[in-house]
XYZ file of C-alpha atoms in Angstrom:
589
model
C 28.515 15.474 -7.145
C 30.263 12.752 -6.056
C 32.561 10.596 -8.865
C 33.123 7.128 -8.273
C 35.017 4.526 -10.215
C 33.354 2.429 -13.057
C 34.092 -1.815 -11.430
C 33.051 -3.378 -14.623
C 35.778 -6.015 -15.953
C 38.272 -4.073 -18.215
C 39.835 -5.476 -21.102
C 43.458 -4.963 -19.874
C 43.431 -7.810 -17.100
C 42.032 -5.686 -14.420
C 39.143 -8.274 -13.578
C 41.806 -11.283 -13.233
C 43.448 -8.764 -10.808
C 40.067 -8.174 -8.802
C 39.458 -12.005 -8.579
C 43.140 -12.867 -7.342
C 42.263 -10.168 -4.741
C 39.006 -11.597 -3.742
C 40.569 -14.981 -3.660
C 43.131 -13.473 -1.372
C 41.031 -11.848 0.615
C 38.372 -14.837 1.210
C 41.385 -16.953 2.056
C 42.193 -14.375 5.072
C 38.853 -14.212 6.345
C 38.594 -18.104 6.388
C 41.916 -18.438 8.243
C 40.315 -15.861 10.573
C 37.719 -18.442 11.330
C 39.837 -21.832 10.757
C 38.575 -23.337 13.718
C 34.838 -22.985 13.093
C 35.297 -24.037 9.664
C 37.202 -27.036 10.184
C 34.609 -28.085 12.866
C 32.058 -27.324 10.044
C 33.330 -29.063 7.984
C 33.923 -32.314 9.600
C 30.567 -31.983 10.751
C 29.143 -31.788 7.393
C 31.511 -34.659 6.237
C 30.072 -36.446 9.319
C 26.379 -35.827 8.114
C 27.210 -36.895 4.673
C 28.562 -40.033 6.131
C 25.559 -40.451 8.213
C 23.396 -40.024 4.791
C 25.492 -42.566 2.880
C 25.202 -45.321 5.845
C 21.298 -44.968 5.943
C 20.508 -46.304 2.801
C 22.761 -49.329 3.214
C 20.953 -49.877 6.749
C 17.756 -49.683 5.359
C 18.680 -52.212 2.588
C 20.182 -54.402 5.243
C 17.110 -54.271 7.654
C 14.688 -54.754 4.348
C 16.692 -58.131 3.495
C 16.283 -59.256 7.407
C 12.604 -58.467 7.443
C 12.110 -60.304 4.492
C 13.702 -63.081 4.621
C 13.801 -63.993 8.330
C 10.635 -62.468 9.845
C 10.391 -62.049 13.416
C 14.465 -62.168 13.885
C 16.021 -60.265 16.364
C 18.422 -58.857 13.960
C 16.200 -57.196 11.567
C 14.727 -54.970 14.510
C 18.417 -54.084 15.767
C 18.915 -52.883 12.226
C 15.501 -50.875 12.281
C 16.861 -49.458 15.564
C 20.249 -48.502 13.451
C 18.389 -46.542 11.092
C 16.342 -44.963 13.527
C 19.646 -43.834 15.229
C 21.336 -42.510 11.990
C 17.780 -40.377 11.712
C 18.363 -38.782 15.170
C 22.152 -38.275 14.280
C 21.471 -36.685 10.938
C 18.799 -34.068 12.582
C 21.370 -33.475 15.638
C 24.277 -32.804 12.502
C 21.847 -30.752 10.996
C 20.987 -28.303 13.591
C 25.396 -27.857 14.790
C 25.450 -27.281 11.188
C 23.222 -24.281 11.149
C 24.575 -23.015 14.107
C 27.801 -23.413 13.144
C 27.456 -21.867 9.474
C 25.532 -18.789 11.399
C 28.329 -17.914 13.632
C 30.847 -18.619 11.106
C 29.085 -16.333 8.722
C 29.290 -13.639 11.502
C 32.513 -13.946 12.494
C 33.669 -13.674 9.036
C 31.596 -10.659 8.525
C 32.662 -8.673 11.683
C 36.117 -9.413 10.345
C 35.455 -8.558 7.128
C 33.614 -4.855 8.333
C 36.435 -4.076 10.763
C 39.312 -4.630 7.878
C 37.381 -2.427 5.407
C 36.162 0.394 7.713
C 39.790 0.453 9.054
C 41.103 0.441 5.491
C 38.535 3.462 4.497
C 39.535 5.277 7.870
C 43.752 4.878 6.751
C 43.175 6.021 3.303
C 41.173 9.198 4.388
C 39.189 11.537 2.120
C 40.394 9.753 -1.209
C 38.117 6.799 -0.545
C 35.130 8.844 -0.556
C 36.334 11.077 -3.447
C 36.884 8.034 -5.402
C 33.610 5.676 -4.244
C 31.238 7.937 -3.168
C 29.929 7.449 0.829
C 26.772 5.570 -0.532
C 28.934 3.404 -2.230
C 31.128 2.604 0.518
C 28.378 1.858 2.702
C 26.827 -0.588 0.416
C 30.067 -2.196 0.471
C 30.658 -2.140 4.065
C 27.179 -3.489 5.366
C 25.934 -5.572 2.111
C 28.694 -6.618 0.352
C 30.899 -7.584 3.381
C 27.769 -9.586 4.686
C 27.809 -11.548 1.371
C 31.437 -12.139 1.307
C 31.269 -13.287 4.949
C 29.371 -16.407 3.933
C 32.174 -17.537 1.967
C 34.193 -19.479 4.292
C 31.129 -21.541 6.151
C 29.627 -22.028 2.332
C 33.165 -23.191 1.054
C 33.522 -25.605 3.826
C 30.085 -27.149 3.583
C 30.166 -27.205 -0.059
C 34.006 -29.235 0.018
C 32.318 -31.647 2.499
C 28.688 -31.687 0.632
C 31.106 -33.384 -2.225
C 31.527 -36.202 -0.234
C 27.802 -37.300 -0.616
C 28.106 -37.508 -4.447
C 31.419 -38.922 -4.456
C 30.461 -41.685 -1.658
C 27.189 -42.565 -2.979
C 28.893 -43.486 -6.655
C 31.443 -45.618 -4.442
C 28.526 -47.057 -2.819
C 26.979 -47.876 -6.000
C 30.305 -49.923 -7.230
C 30.428 -51.820 -3.947
C 26.866 -52.883 -4.899
C 27.734 -53.653 -8.069
C 30.480 -52.213 -10.540
C 27.702 -51.913 -13.492
C 25.618 -49.565 -11.285
C 28.542 -47.134 -10.960
C 29.287 -47.465 -14.524
C 25.745 -46.573 -15.767
C 25.813 -43.774 -13.265
C 29.547 -42.634 -14.769
C 28.379 -42.767 -18.116
C 25.996 -39.256 -17.805
C 28.007 -37.876 -14.934
C 30.175 -35.302 -17.426
C 26.688 -33.774 -18.274
C 26.158 -32.683 -14.656
C 29.616 -31.409 -14.367
C 29.108 -29.362 -17.747
C 26.129 -28.084 -16.256
C 27.272 -27.099 -12.961
C 30.455 -25.330 -14.723
C 27.928 -23.199 -17.162
C 26.198 -22.074 -14.357
C 28.876 -21.041 -12.356
C 30.309 -18.886 -15.336
C 26.877 -17.311 -16.328
C 25.843 -16.367 -12.896
C 29.054 -15.214 -11.600
C 28.776 -12.152 -14.283
C 25.063 -11.688 -13.394
C 25.755 -11.602 -9.701
C 28.844 -8.806 -10.226
C 26.566 -6.576 -12.536
C 23.423 -7.100 -9.950
C 25.674 -5.797 -7.144
C 27.008 -3.152 -8.808
C 23.620 -1.369 -9.920
C 22.807 -1.985 -6.078
C 26.062 0.230 -5.079
C 24.815 3.375 -7.724
C 21.551 3.348 -6.032
C 23.191 3.056 -2.644
C 25.224 5.854 -3.464
C 22.048 8.121 -5.190
C 20.273 7.452 -1.954
C 23.239 8.843 0.504
C 23.700 12.088 -2.036
C 19.903 12.728 -1.371
C 19.851 12.140 2.554
C 22.837 14.536 2.565
C 21.235 17.212 0.737
C 17.642 16.899 2.264
C 17.149 20.216 3.168
C 17.959 21.280 -0.401
C 15.573 18.929 -1.939
C 12.445 19.713 0.590
C 13.291 23.611 -0.021
C 13.132 23.370 -3.971
C 10.260 20.998 -3.930
C 11.962 18.388 -5.687
C 11.229 15.301 -3.904
C 9.690 13.334 -6.561
C 12.438 14.308 -9.147
C 15.080 12.756 -6.457
C 12.876 9.843 -5.817
C 13.009 9.275 -9.776
C 16.785 9.918 -9.798
C 17.525 7.516 -7.005
C 15.435 4.905 -8.570
C 16.293 5.395 -12.305
C 18.822 2.151 -12.233
C 15.991 -0.066 -10.659
C 14.822 -1.544 -14.170
C 18.401 -2.800 -14.679
C 18.673 -4.143 -11.151
C 15.330 -5.667 -12.017
C 16.975 -7.179 -15.187
C 19.901 -8.400 -13.930
C 17.584 -9.824 -10.959
C 15.357 -11.641 -13.391
C 18.635 -12.624 -15.151
C 20.304 -14.346 -12.156
C 17.065 -16.173 -11.443
C 16.911 -17.388 -15.121
C 20.552 -18.559 -14.682
C 19.381 -20.580 -11.764
C 16.245 -21.828 -12.873
C 18.118 -23.063 -15.873
C 20.391 -25.067 -14.305
C 18.066 -26.650 -11.822
C 15.608 -27.326 -14.752
C 18.333 -28.972 -16.821
C 19.415 -30.827 -13.599
C 16.082 -31.986 -12.782
C 16.002 -33.269 -16.489
C 19.568 -35.022 -16.322
C 19.381 -36.515 -12.739
C 16.077 -38.685 -13.283
C 17.559 -40.096 -16.384
C 20.533 -41.121 -14.269
C 18.304 -42.538 -11.382
C 16.086 -44.231 -13.715
C 19.074 -45.880 -15.913
C 20.737 -47.006 -12.349
C 17.102 -48.521 -11.106
C 16.388 -50.458 -14.253
C 19.905 -52.003 -14.474
C 19.208 -52.609 -10.837
C 15.967 -54.495 -11.788
C 17.743 -56.741 -14.151
C 20.409 -57.384 -11.806
C 17.604 -58.224 -9.738
C 15.904 -60.518 -11.581
C 19.148 -62.470 -12.399
C 19.536 -62.989 -8.723
C 22.956 -60.592 -8.508
C 20.933 -58.110 -6.561
C 18.720 -58.619 -3.292
C 15.682 -56.518 -2.658
C 17.471 -54.629 0.165
C 20.649 -53.615 -1.987
C 17.989 -52.597 -5.087
C 16.432 -50.417 -2.410
C 20.038 -48.922 -1.270
C 21.010 -48.465 -4.853
C 18.101 -46.457 -5.601
C 18.789 -44.010 -2.734
C 22.403 -43.700 -3.560
C 21.463 -42.812 -7.117
C 19.543 -40.214 -5.561
C 22.620 -38.845 -3.402
C 24.947 -39.231 -6.351
C 22.557 -36.531 -8.213
C 22.207 -34.229 -5.605
C 23.034 -31.472 -7.809
C 20.461 -29.355 -6.258
C 22.436 -29.037 -3.252
C 25.522 -28.405 -4.986
C 23.789 -25.753 -6.930
C 22.527 -23.756 -4.067
C 25.514 -23.707 -2.141
C 27.559 -22.820 -5.551
C 25.248 -19.793 -6.265
C 25.958 -19.046 -2.387
C 29.656 -18.895 -2.847
C 29.433 -17.048 -6.312
C 27.667 -14.186 -4.744
C 30.322 -14.339 -1.921
C 33.479 -14.265 -4.301
C 31.534 -11.295 -6.001
C 31.102 -9.584 -2.903
C 34.460 -9.857 -2.223
C 35.896 -8.401 -5.442
C 34.111 -5.488 -4.684
C 35.349 -5.136 -1.082
C 39.043 -5.793 -2.708
C 38.509 -2.762 -5.323
C 38.256 -0.754 -2.065
C 40.963 -2.315 -0.050
C 43.299 -1.923 -3.550
C 42.944 1.860 -2.484
C 46.417 2.529 -1.069
C 46.747 4.143 2.317
C 49.204 6.794 2.712
C 52.354 5.632 4.385
C 54.095 7.404 7.378
C 57.916 7.823 8.245
C 59.597 7.504 11.561
C 61.045 10.950 11.566
C 59.714 13.541 14.840
C 59.531 17.345 14.652
C 62.391 19.591 15.737
C 61.558 22.273 18.075
C 60.041 24.986 16.035
C 56.838 27.184 15.744
C 55.012 25.708 12.922
C 56.717 26.997 9.789
C 54.621 25.549 7.148
C 55.986 25.410 3.162
C 54.455 24.418 0.117
C 57.290 23.738 -2.763
C 56.057 23.716 -6.660
C 53.049 21.778 -5.397
C 50.680 19.912 -8.081
C 47.654 18.098 -7.277
C 45.488 16.703 -10.022
C 42.179 15.186 -9.640
C 40.282 13.193 -12.302
C 42.492 14.445 -15.569
C 42.556 17.840 -14.199
C 44.963 20.028 -12.532
C 43.550 21.554 -9.489
C 46.744 23.216 -7.825
C 49.682 24.044 -10.369
C 53.064 24.716 -9.175
C 52.114 26.520 -5.673
C 54.858 27.902 -3.704
C 53.942 29.180 -0.411
C 55.248 29.946 2.919
C 53.284 30.430 6.499
C 55.962 31.730 8.950
C 56.130 30.379 12.083
C 54.013 32.151 14.968
C 51.907 34.230 11.794
C 48.702 33.690 10.331
C 48.293 33.564 6.496
C 44.612 33.544 4.878
C 44.012 32.144 1.326
C 41.522 33.755 -0.754
C 40.321 32.969 -4.185
C 37.069 31.984 -6.197
C 35.134 28.930 -5.658
C 37.114 26.135 -7.493
C 40.520 27.729 -7.101
C 41.728 24.865 -4.830
C 42.001 26.544 -1.165
C 40.036 23.521 0.734
C 42.723 21.314 -1.468
C 45.428 23.429 -0.212
C 44.466 22.970 3.625
C 44.147 19.509 3.166
C 47.708 19.709 1.978
C 48.785 21.473 5.074
C 47.773 18.784 6.971
C 48.270 16.078 4.734
C 44.598 14.716 4.635
C 45.818 14.800 1.119
C 48.971 14.444 -0.946
C 50.416 16.177 -3.895
C 51.391 14.722 -7.048
C 54.641 16.698 -7.601
C 56.327 18.612 -5.292
C 56.539 18.570 -1.397
C 54.781 20.147 1.854
C 57.277 20.819 4.686
C 56.571 21.306 8.366
C 59.497 23.073 10.302
C 61.532 21.698 7.548
C 60.552 18.167 7.534
C 58.814 16.709 4.884
C 55.268 15.453 6.032
C 55.560 12.011 4.437
C 58.445 11.094 6.460
C 56.674 12.209 10.180
C 55.894 9.570 12.184
C 52.002 9.718 12.223
C 51.326 10.448 15.936
C 53.822 12.987 15.668
C 51.798 14.570 12.334
C 48.590 14.424 14.076
C 49.604 16.261 17.121
C 51.627 18.962 15.013
C 48.345 20.174 13.076
C 45.230 20.888 14.190
C 42.101 21.093 12.077
C 38.824 23.076 12.224
C 36.247 22.679 9.010
C 33.527 24.441 7.615
C 30.872 21.257 8.708
C 32.765 19.696 11.360
C 31.509 16.361 12.288
C 30.617 16.192 16.298
C 32.495 12.984 16.990
C 31.928 11.354 20.673
C 29.346 10.965 22.744
C 29.099 14.205 24.878
C 29.601 17.626 24.257
C 33.403 17.168 26.354
C 34.273 14.060 23.950
C 33.647 16.025 20.772
C 35.889 19.080 22.180
C 38.296 16.387 23.446
C 38.409 14.161 20.521
C 41.933 12.683 19.293
C 43.637 14.260 22.499
C 44.560 11.652 24.926
C 43.017 12.257 28.771
C 43.025 15.819 28.315
C 42.027 17.803 31.709
C 38.866 19.196 31.999
C 39.725 23.057 32.016
C 41.735 22.362 28.764
C 38.320 21.390 27.221
C 36.287 24.472 28.857
C 39.082 27.169 27.944
C 39.111 25.931 24.494
C 35.121 26.407 24.208
C 35.848 29.597 25.792
C 38.187 30.842 23.381
C 35.409 29.722 20.401
C 32.581 31.385 22.146
C 31.127 27.837 22.694
C 31.273 27.700 26.656
C 28.166 30.023 27.247
C 25.641 28.117 25.185
C 27.376 24.728 26.321
C 26.550 25.746 29.774
C 22.666 26.234 29.027
C 22.388 22.463 27.961
C 20.404 20.110 29.961
C 23.814 18.424 31.015
C 26.044 20.804 29.842
C 29.498 19.289 28.628
C 27.934 15.807 29.656
C 25.095 16.490 27.123
C 25.091 13.811 24.420
C 25.493 15.102 21.214
C 23.040 13.119 19.696
C 20.438 14.822 21.685
C 21.175 18.493 21.062
C 20.006 20.179 18.353
C 22.864 22.657 17.077
C 22.685 25.823 14.633
C 25.565 25.687 12.155
C 27.548 28.472 14.148
C 27.261 26.285 17.271
C 28.572 23.039 15.572
C 31.596 25.256 14.171
C 32.294 26.991 17.591
C 32.399 23.385 18.781
C 34.615 22.570 15.815
C 36.955 25.642 16.575
C 36.991 24.484 20.222
C 38.290 21.192 19.221
C 41.241 22.864 17.352
C 42.080 25.074 20.145
C 42.444 22.113 22.548
C 44.671 20.418 20.434
C 47.347 22.759 21.226
C 48.941 22.268 17.886
C 52.087 24.039 16.288
C 50.082 24.602 12.784
C 46.393 25.788 12.793
C 44.347 24.996 9.564
C 41.121 26.565 9.420
C 38.952 25.495 6.373
C 36.340 28.207 5.887
C 35.821 27.299 9.537
C 34.190 30.809 10.282
C 31.503 31.114 7.727
C 28.474 30.249 9.471
C 29.569 32.695 12.578
C 27.846 36.059 12.898
C 30.444 39.148 12.904
C 30.435 39.981 16.208
C 31.294 36.285 16.889
C 33.526 35.685 14.147
C 35.420 39.083 15.341
C 36.067 37.645 19.015
C 37.184 34.421 17.818
C 39.639 35.903 15.539
C 40.975 38.022 18.110
C 41.392 35.048 20.468
C 42.756 33.083 17.703
C 45.467 35.681 17.720
C 45.968 36.040 21.114
C 45.675 32.533 22.949
C 47.641 30.755 19.889
C 51.266 32.765 19.853
C 53.026 29.964 19.459
C 51.219 28.554 16.960
C 51.405 29.391 12.884
C 47.648 29.619 11.335
C 46.587 28.809 7.778
C 42.803 30.277 7.004
C 40.776 29.554 4.014
C 38.906 32.915 4.337
C 35.645 34.070 2.250
C 35.149 37.426 4.284
C 37.098 40.538 3.828
C 37.180 41.010 7.614
C 39.116 37.728 8.058
C 41.448 38.352 5.469
C 42.057 41.931 6.856
C 43.064 40.674 10.149
C 45.913 38.218 8.764
C 49.519 38.755 8.867
C 49.698 37.824 4.878
C 46.961 36.775 2.341
C 47.593 34.486 -0.572
C 45.488 35.111 -3.715
C 44.694 31.750 -5.279
C 43.336 31.910 -8.984
C 43.050 28.833 -11.182
C 45.061 26.478 -8.888
C 48.012 28.935 -8.977
C 49.356 31.684 -6.765
C 48.701 34.980 -8.561
C 49.696 37.362 -5.471
C 50.720 37.110 -1.772
C 50.623 40.602 0.394
C 48.621 42.416 3.050
C 44.707 42.725 2.539
C 45.475 46.736 2.027
C 48.050 45.495 -0.516
C 46.140 43.559 -2.978
C 42.894 45.346 -1.971
C 43.894 48.097 -4.803
C 43.490 45.181 -7.563
C 40.233 44.928 -8.778
C 40.194 41.011 -9.477
C 41.104 40.817 -5.952
C 38.328 42.940 -4.796
C 36.116 40.897 -7.072
C 36.949 38.172 -5.005
C 34.731 39.319 -2.482
C 32.101 40.678 -4.589
C 33.279 44.070 -3.842
C 33.464 46.970 -5.954
C 36.170 49.698 -6.065
C 34.461 52.122 -4.131
C 33.975 49.942 -1.182
C 35.552 49.852 2.099
C 38.446 47.203 2.095
C 37.334 45.691 5.628
C 38.921 47.860 7.858
C 42.056 47.524 6.689
C 42.474 51.234 5.627
């Protein structure tokens, strides 16, 4: 089962590192949408400004209507109030559109960056996080983190409302501002406590979501096995096992937000009542007019607008927690490439004292191996002996922890990336059929291949006959073709043959073929690729028997190297294929 990292905050400061990485990522996303963020911030600030002007205008209109009824000036101020209300509606609509487009733009940028990095890291990303976890972060967490630029811009502008309202209270009468500021520290403490508690809950909630997504991806990948075993109910229970924890963290999030809102509701009215009470006293002493008292009451409401700030702060906290999860993936280093090109050669592969460790376990231990130019070497061994990992090292789909892998005398780490990918072709046990059509699948990774090259490769892989029987032949969309395992493998082999590389790595790529097809493909492989060397991960006696040499792996070490006929004399070697000493050796005689 796929393992993935524990992403809880570690006591060694890992959490602080993740937080810094999240801030850097969000700053980059904000820079990508800086123009929209600036416009959004200006729009929100303008809306705050209009909100601050409206109480003053209402107060002025009320005073004129009370003191000078029938005067045109009062009517003019009423029209100004109407205009401000219409302006607020327009600005609110602009805010909605700008926030939505900014969120979408930032989310698309984050997903593009994350997807590119995951593909650059290669198989190691899936090994560490799990495919379901990566999908959850790419889809869900990227969408949450993408709201950060717009939310931050709106939050900064929204602060202008309470600050401006306090200033307006001071302009009406300094005593009103002093009354409000006396209780303001309580509101600030409430916001700080909310940010701290909410951040922890959101991080745990998103972590549990990722575990559920990972279990679901595993179940989908093994759907046939689950159906055959009749274990659907057990799998549903396994997938949903973290659901109570998810529910618990979700309720905790709502409690934190509800507690903050309740505390704000308890404190804010007291401040508003205090301002209105002092305003009433000032009205009695003729220091305020009725209109100014109305304006002061409205400014007291704006100054205690904690509900708006709590909502936006909550969104920003969720976005930062999601960004931390994206930052963990981006922190996984992608392999670096050199600038060297390959000299002329026939694909001589060398592994020198190669050691690879996974999860604290040594999978390959000091492996030395040479695949001579133009020759075929088969690698055999029991399950878990490190065969597939050795195949991955040969094409630098993985890097060794110690030792070196060389192709025609050049270390793979020093090769230019296009040169490496051109030089090494791969075929896998379960090839991914990437591309819109069958022809695209065979030509995947080859810039502008001629059609006859694609068809020749398909013929070599014994795939041409069944492809031509498809409704549109090579133009048939892959998504519309139900292919057997053997047909998929033949298309994967055709892609490797079309690659025309100096080293072919076949990782159990013949396992789903029938014996006759395997025989024909093996013969074609040796006959049509004389200028290439071939490394074949073999599970069948017949495949090993046709190789020039066989490398026998056991417990991550090379136990023996020789021809199949030579190694067949060993009972341990025969047991690799499940054969007894009296059975034939696959025709190697």
